[in-house]
Structure formats: structure tokens, C-alpha cells
Amino acid sequence: MQERVMRVLEFDKIKEQLLEHVSSSLGRDKGQKLLPSSNFEEVVRWQEETDEAANVFRLKGNIPLGGIFDIRAHIKRAAIGGMLSSNELMQVASTVHVSRQMKRFIEDVAEEDVSIPILVEFSEQIIVLAELEQSIKMAIDDNGEVLDGASATLRSLRHQLRSKEARVREKLDSMIRSSNAQKMLSDALITIRNDRFVLPVKQEYRSHYGGIIHDQSSSGQTLFIEPQSIVELNNELQGIRLKEEQEIQRILIELTAHVAEYQEDLATVVVVLTELDFMFAKARYAKRIKASKPTMNHEGRIFLNKARHPLIPIDEVVANDITIGIDFSTIVITGPNTGGKTVTLKTVGLCTLMAQAGLQVPAFDGSEMAVFDEVYADIGDEQSIEQSLSTFSSHMVNIVDILKKVDSNSLVLFDELGAGTDPQEGAALAISILDEVYKRSAKVIATTHYPELKAYGYNREGVSNASVEFDVETLSPTYKLLIGVPGRSNAFEISRKLGLDESVIENARSHVSADTNQIENMISSLEASRRQAEIEQEETNELLRNAEKLHDNLQKEMIAFYDRKDQMFEKAEDEALEIVEKAKSEAEGVIRDLRKMRIEKQAEVKEHELIDAKKRLEAAAPTKTVKRSPVKQATKKHSFTAGDEVKVVSFGQKGLLINKTSDHGWQVQIGILKMKVEEEDLIYIGSPAPQEKRHLATVRGKEYHVSLELDLRGERFENALMRVEKYIDDALLASYPRVSIIHGKGTGALRQGVQDYLKNHRSVKKIRLGEAGEGGTGVTIVEFK
């Protein structure tokens, strides 16, 4: 991609925002080098990486990436035999620790059945260097200090050091507490100069303490003297410190050699952590701008679903649907200044660069982006004073360069094409340039003020007009993009709103050509039609949503009803079996008593009579119905046809086949519901009877064709009751759980008669007047048992 194009589209600002989300200098370094790619497979891979990281970030929230350091220089120096400092070794250990944490983190996420093949691939490349991490952390603390336990020798030396320091301080403390100390010392404290303990002695008492002068104050009135009595002790301390330093160096050299042993594994860890840090930085940035993963293609198709410019605050930017490369390859956007034409242009260009760089785009799910070889842009006033180029000349230099390189896999963005020169010549030149780029099969979005280009989209196939909406009432743009509708001049309307005399406006209109007036009227009509279509579409969508909701609720109620029915039936059978078992138990007791009586009292009761009585008792006991799943027959399979009566196995209900929906699916009507059912879930019952033998089938047919409501308005009282009686029978045959009877409000006589009839009907469970949304007191709702 051209550096100038990325600068004009402000891709660098996107990178600056992205870098705010990296966790290490490694991720920052990779982010600063980020460039869009024109390799389709590479872009798809980058998008999948970002999407995986975004999914994990959404599920887990916190990613253990803190504590990564750029240890590449440390590894190289260790490999050539140098010595790493304690801080550098601590950075190595910290980075190894993060790699181990990330490996375990990714494995844990993968075990939760989250599909993250790319992250798992990176995780498998990480070599766990727990031994190296432990050896460094046992010797060096988090602040980079070598610990006493790093070696037995160091522990012994530091013990000696502390012991000697205590003796020195004890001697100096006794000097400070002496009677003359307050007079001879500037301050009653022990200090250190040149790693040796000294006392701050006044100039005139220097000879009293003897010893070595190490320093003096800026005024010269205080000398820092090492008293003669502790010189030897300080010498011993120095000797121990030298040995300590030598031991520390030995330990650091040993640990550095340990790092050198794992140089290749550490280099791999650095590479993997760099990739992981950058992946999750892209995920965090996607969340910040509310972006989504676009589907990538290499056919030049762009569909942005509610796209926003990523550099404009979310609460201020207007989202737009933008499409190109599907039905048309060129869009010409017209409209007033500051209306959002250039923002739309930059949104498409910037989203393209972001997508090709592996970043998610600020649009809703379902967006689609193309991978272009090049994105060309001529946007803004790039007038060069040094080259003495006018605005027009500056634009033409860019356009000439674009025309030399553009091909079928290019995206071209022209802002105010042909501006800066005579309007008639500029419009002609703009049309010619658009034709030339169109012939190269490139995807083009151009903005212009020229009215001649409004007709351009109507005269050429593959070209669409577009405009940015302008609210004449508020005299401000809405920034809403209208594809298919050219922008119209609002000069007359704006002037009228601002108070310009009507006669002046009408005089101005007379100077506008008839063709221009016709175009403006056509655009006005298109805008009115579009607004009406949007209103009607919203109403249609609302009706569809309500219908789908009602259908879903009815289907759920029906399933719940049959479930409850089956449960109640099973419960009744269980209770019946329990009663019979109790009766059988009592009968057994009676028989035992009879046998006992026969044996004890020689009663005339035959054994076979007792057995017969017992069998009769057992035969009287009902058995519980066991539902069996239908077994697929190996015999010839029935070929279903529309109109067949079937049983839906999953619901246990009968239905009627309406039409075939797929190779193995049918639309089935069960009562008042229609639903799609797989053929394997159907059992054939029978076919419709011939026309001449449908006197019985006519009754059954009502099961499927009875309305959910009966309208009695305008009927005489006697005829109305006859219709109610017949309708109730039909509704019961259709297995409806609930129906509505419309009788109107009127005097209330018809309503009272209908309700009196329904109250005495044996199959009616409950009646009630309709609610506000159901028709109120003009409707009676009937629920069946």
C-alpha cells in the first residue's frame, strides 16, 4: 500500500490507538510495523487470529500477559559468553514465567470446548523452562537483588559483613555518646563516604579523632573523618565486600551460562509472546471501537453493515450501510459540503486497510470486505506551494499517477473529482476519468458537487448514485448515506427558511434549465418514495415480529398443553393402579381368611373356586398404558403426498400434510398450527377420501379449516345461537384450546344469549369478555376443557 494513501486515510492514527492496548515493548514494536497485506490467505489468517483472541478476551476478560520483557539482546549476549546483570536475569525469568502462564491459560480455555486452534498452535510452540525460571528466582529477587541463599558462600560472607558492620557501628556509637561529642561533631550521626563508616567532625577538632579524612562539606567547616580506631575494622569490611562482589559475579556468570543453554527455546518464547501480545492487543482494540470480524473475499465485494468511522467518537458518529462490488462497481456521492461525503469515503478506505491488516472493522456482524492489491485515494487539498501547483493541478498529479497503476483488483477513492477548475470542463473531465477507471473494472467511490454527474449513474450499468441526507427543517446534514438516491440542491429551500423573499427565489428558478428542474423533481420524488418505503418496511417488520411471536407462543402453549395432558393421564393411571393394588391386597387377605376358615372349621369352600375368584380380581385390574416409540419398518416405505393424514411422532398428534419443504421435510398442520417436520418423524394414517364419499371426511376436514373466531354481528338472535352451536362443535373437532365469538356491544341481548348458551355447554371450561387488545366487551373468549 502507498504510504501517502495510508497517511491520507489516517491509518497511522489507528495504529496509535492500537498500541495503547499492547502489554510489552515486543507487542509495541510489532504494532508499529503493522501494514495492510494484499495476500488473501495471510489476511484471512490474521483475521482468524484476531477473532480467536477476541472470543477468549470476551469469555475470560483478563489475559496473563503482564511481565513480558524484550530479552532478545540478553539472549545474544549470553550466547557469546557475556555476563548478564541481576536485573537482566530477572527479566529473563519474568518472561519465562509469563510464557508458562500463557501456555497453561490457553490449555485451560481449550479444555472448555472453545475452538481456538491458532492459540493452541502457538501454545504448543512454547517450551516450559521451569528449571531456568526457578534457578534465577532462587538467586535473584523481583527487585534484581542477589539473594543470600544464592550460594552458601554468599550467605556466609553476608553474615560476616553484618557482624563486622555491627561492631563498627557499636564503636562509632560510643564515640557519638561521649561527653565531648556534642561539641566536636557537627551532627550526632554515623555516615558513609567511599564505602567506609565516618563521623562528621568540626574543622577545629580534626586532630582529636585522628584517622583518615574522606570528604568535607561545601562550607569546609565539617570534615568526614574515619577515626583511627575503626580503620582496621573498615579495612576488614572492605575485604569482605570484595569477596561478596566476586561471589555475586560468579553466581551471575553461572546463571548467564544457564540462559545460554536455552537460547533457542528462549528465542521461540519471545516470538510466540510477541504474537500473543499483538493478537490480544487487536482484540482489546476491537472491543474499544465495538468492531466485528468481516468475512473476507477476493472478488471485490464490500458490504459494511452499520459502519462507523473509527476515529470519530461512537456517541457522535452516524452509522451507515455501504455496499459496492455486488450490483454495481462505482458509486457517485453527491450532496452539500460538510454533509459527510468525505467521511463516507474515508470510512470505506480505512475499513479496507484495517481489514487487510488483520484488524476487525467498526461495523455490525455480517459485514464483508475485499482484499485489494492496492487502495488509491485522492482526498483533500494537497496543494504544493514549493512546486507552485494549484489545487486542481495537485489533484491531477495524483489522478494521473492512479490511472497509470489502477487495475481490476484496486479500490479507488476520489474526493471532489474535477474540482478547482471551470465547472463545465471539470464535470466533463470527472465523467471521463470515471469511465476510464470503470473500464479497468476497479471499484470506485467518488464524491462531487457537479449536477451533471447525478445523471451519470442512470446512464451507465454498474454505476449507482448516492447522497448524504440533508434536513431542510433544521438546515443541517443528518450524515446518513442514501445509496441509489442522488443528492439534490437545497439552495432554494434553505434560502426560503432563512427568509429570502419568495419573488427572488422564483426569479432564480426561472434561470435554472428545464432539465435541471426535472432532475431535481425526480430526486425529490425518489426521496419521498424512499421515506415512505422505510416507514412501510418498519411497519411490516413490526407486524412480522408480532406474528412470529404469536406463532411461537401458540406453538409453545400447544406443546405444553399436550405435555400436561400426558402427565395428567399418567398420573390418573398411576392412581387407578394404586387403588386396584390396594383392592387386590385386601382380596388376598379375604381369601387367606376363607382358606383358614375352611381348614379350621371344615367350611364348604372349594379350592378351585378360590382360584377362580382370584383370577377374576386380577383380570379386573387395569394395566398402565406404555407409550412405545415407533419402530421403523423394514418393509416398503410409504410415499407421502399432500393431503395425507399423518401422526407426528415427537408431538404424538395427528396432522395433515400441506406441502413439501425439502427432500425429507413437510409442512404439517396440527390444529391451528403449521410447522415444518422431518419425514422420519411422520407415520402415515390415511389418504383423503374420494369426493363422492366425503360425507364423513367433511366433518374431519373442519379440524383443519375452522376459523379461530366467529363473527355474529348483524345476525338475528335465533340464527346466531344456531351458528354458535355448530361453530362450537367444529372448534372441538379441530381440537382448538380457545376461540373468540364476536357479538358486538349493542344492547347486550345477543352477548347475554351467547354467554348463557356457553355456560351450559358441557365442553366449555371458561368464558370471559375480551381485553382491550382483543375487542373488549364486544367479544367473548371461550376456553374448552
Tab-separated table of N, CA and C in Angstrom, residues 159-173 190 197 233 237:
chain	number	residue	atom	x	y	z
A	159	HIS	N	26.812	-12.805	56.264
A	159	HIS	CA	26.709	-12.917	57.722
A	159	HIS	C	27.906	-12.230	58.388
A	160	GLN	N	29.114	-12.477	57.817
A	160	GLN	CA	30.313	-11.816	58.337
A	160	GLN	C	30.208	-10.301	58.162
A	161	LEU	N	29.686	-9.878	57.024
A	161	LEU	CA	29.569	-8.457	56.734
A	161	LEU	C	28.670	-7.772	57.752
A	162	ARG	N	27.541	-8.374	58.035
A	162	ARG	CA	26.622	-7.784	59.007
A	162	ARG	C	27.233	-7.747	60.407
A	163	SER	N	28.001	-8.769	60.721
A	163	SER	CA	28.643	-8.836	62.045
A	163	SER	C	29.694	-7.730	62.185
A	164	LYS	N	30.526	-7.555	61.148
A	164	LYS	CA	31.567	-6.522	61.189
A	164	LYS	C	30.931	-5.120	61.220
A	165	GLU	N	29.885	-4.920	60.422
A	165	GLU	CA	29.219	-3.613	60.415
A	165	GLU	C	28.648	-3.288	61.788
A	166	ALA	N	28.153	-4.297	62.463
A	166	ALA	CA	27.596	-4.079	63.805
A	166	ALA	C	28.691	-3.633	64.781
A	167	ARG	N	29.886	-4.240	64.639
A	167	ARG	CA	30.996	-3.860	65.523
A	167	ARG	C	31.442	-2.420	65.258
A	168	VAL	N	31.518	-2.062	63.954
A	168	VAL	CA	31.929	-0.701	63.599
A	168	VAL	C	30.922	0.318	64.135
A	169	ARG	N	29.657	0.039	63.934
A	169	ARG	CA	28.608	0.960	64.405
A	169	ARG	C	28.629	1.071	65.934
A	170	GLU	N	28.915	-0.053	66.574
A	170	GLU	CA	28.964	-0.038	68.047
A	170	GLU	C	30.076	0.894	68.529
A	171	LYS	N	31.251	0.825	67.872
A	171	LYS	CA	32.373	1.691	68.270
A	171	LYS	C	32.042	3.164	67.996
A	172	LEU	N	31.487	3.420	66.820
A	172	LEU	CA	31.162	4.801	66.477
A	172	LEU	C	30.051	5.351	67.366
A	173	ASP	N	29.102	4.493	67.738
A	173	ASP	CA	28.020	4.932	68.640
A	173	ASP	C	28.600	5.362	69.992
A	190	ILE	N	26.154	8.687	62.284
A	190	ILE	CA	27.173	7.941	61.532
A	190	ILE	C	26.831	8.030	60.057
A	197	PHE	N	32.722	3.785	57.015
A	197	PHE	CA	31.981	4.496	58.041
A	197	PHE	C	32.814	5.671	58.560
A	233	LEU	N	38.929	-2.037	61.276
A	233	LEU	CA	37.630	-2.704	61.078
A	233	LEU	C	37.046	-2.379	59.698
A	237	LEU	N	36.008	-4.846	56.612
A	237	LEU	CA	34.723	-4.784	55.909
A	237	LEU	C	34.933	-4.728	54.387
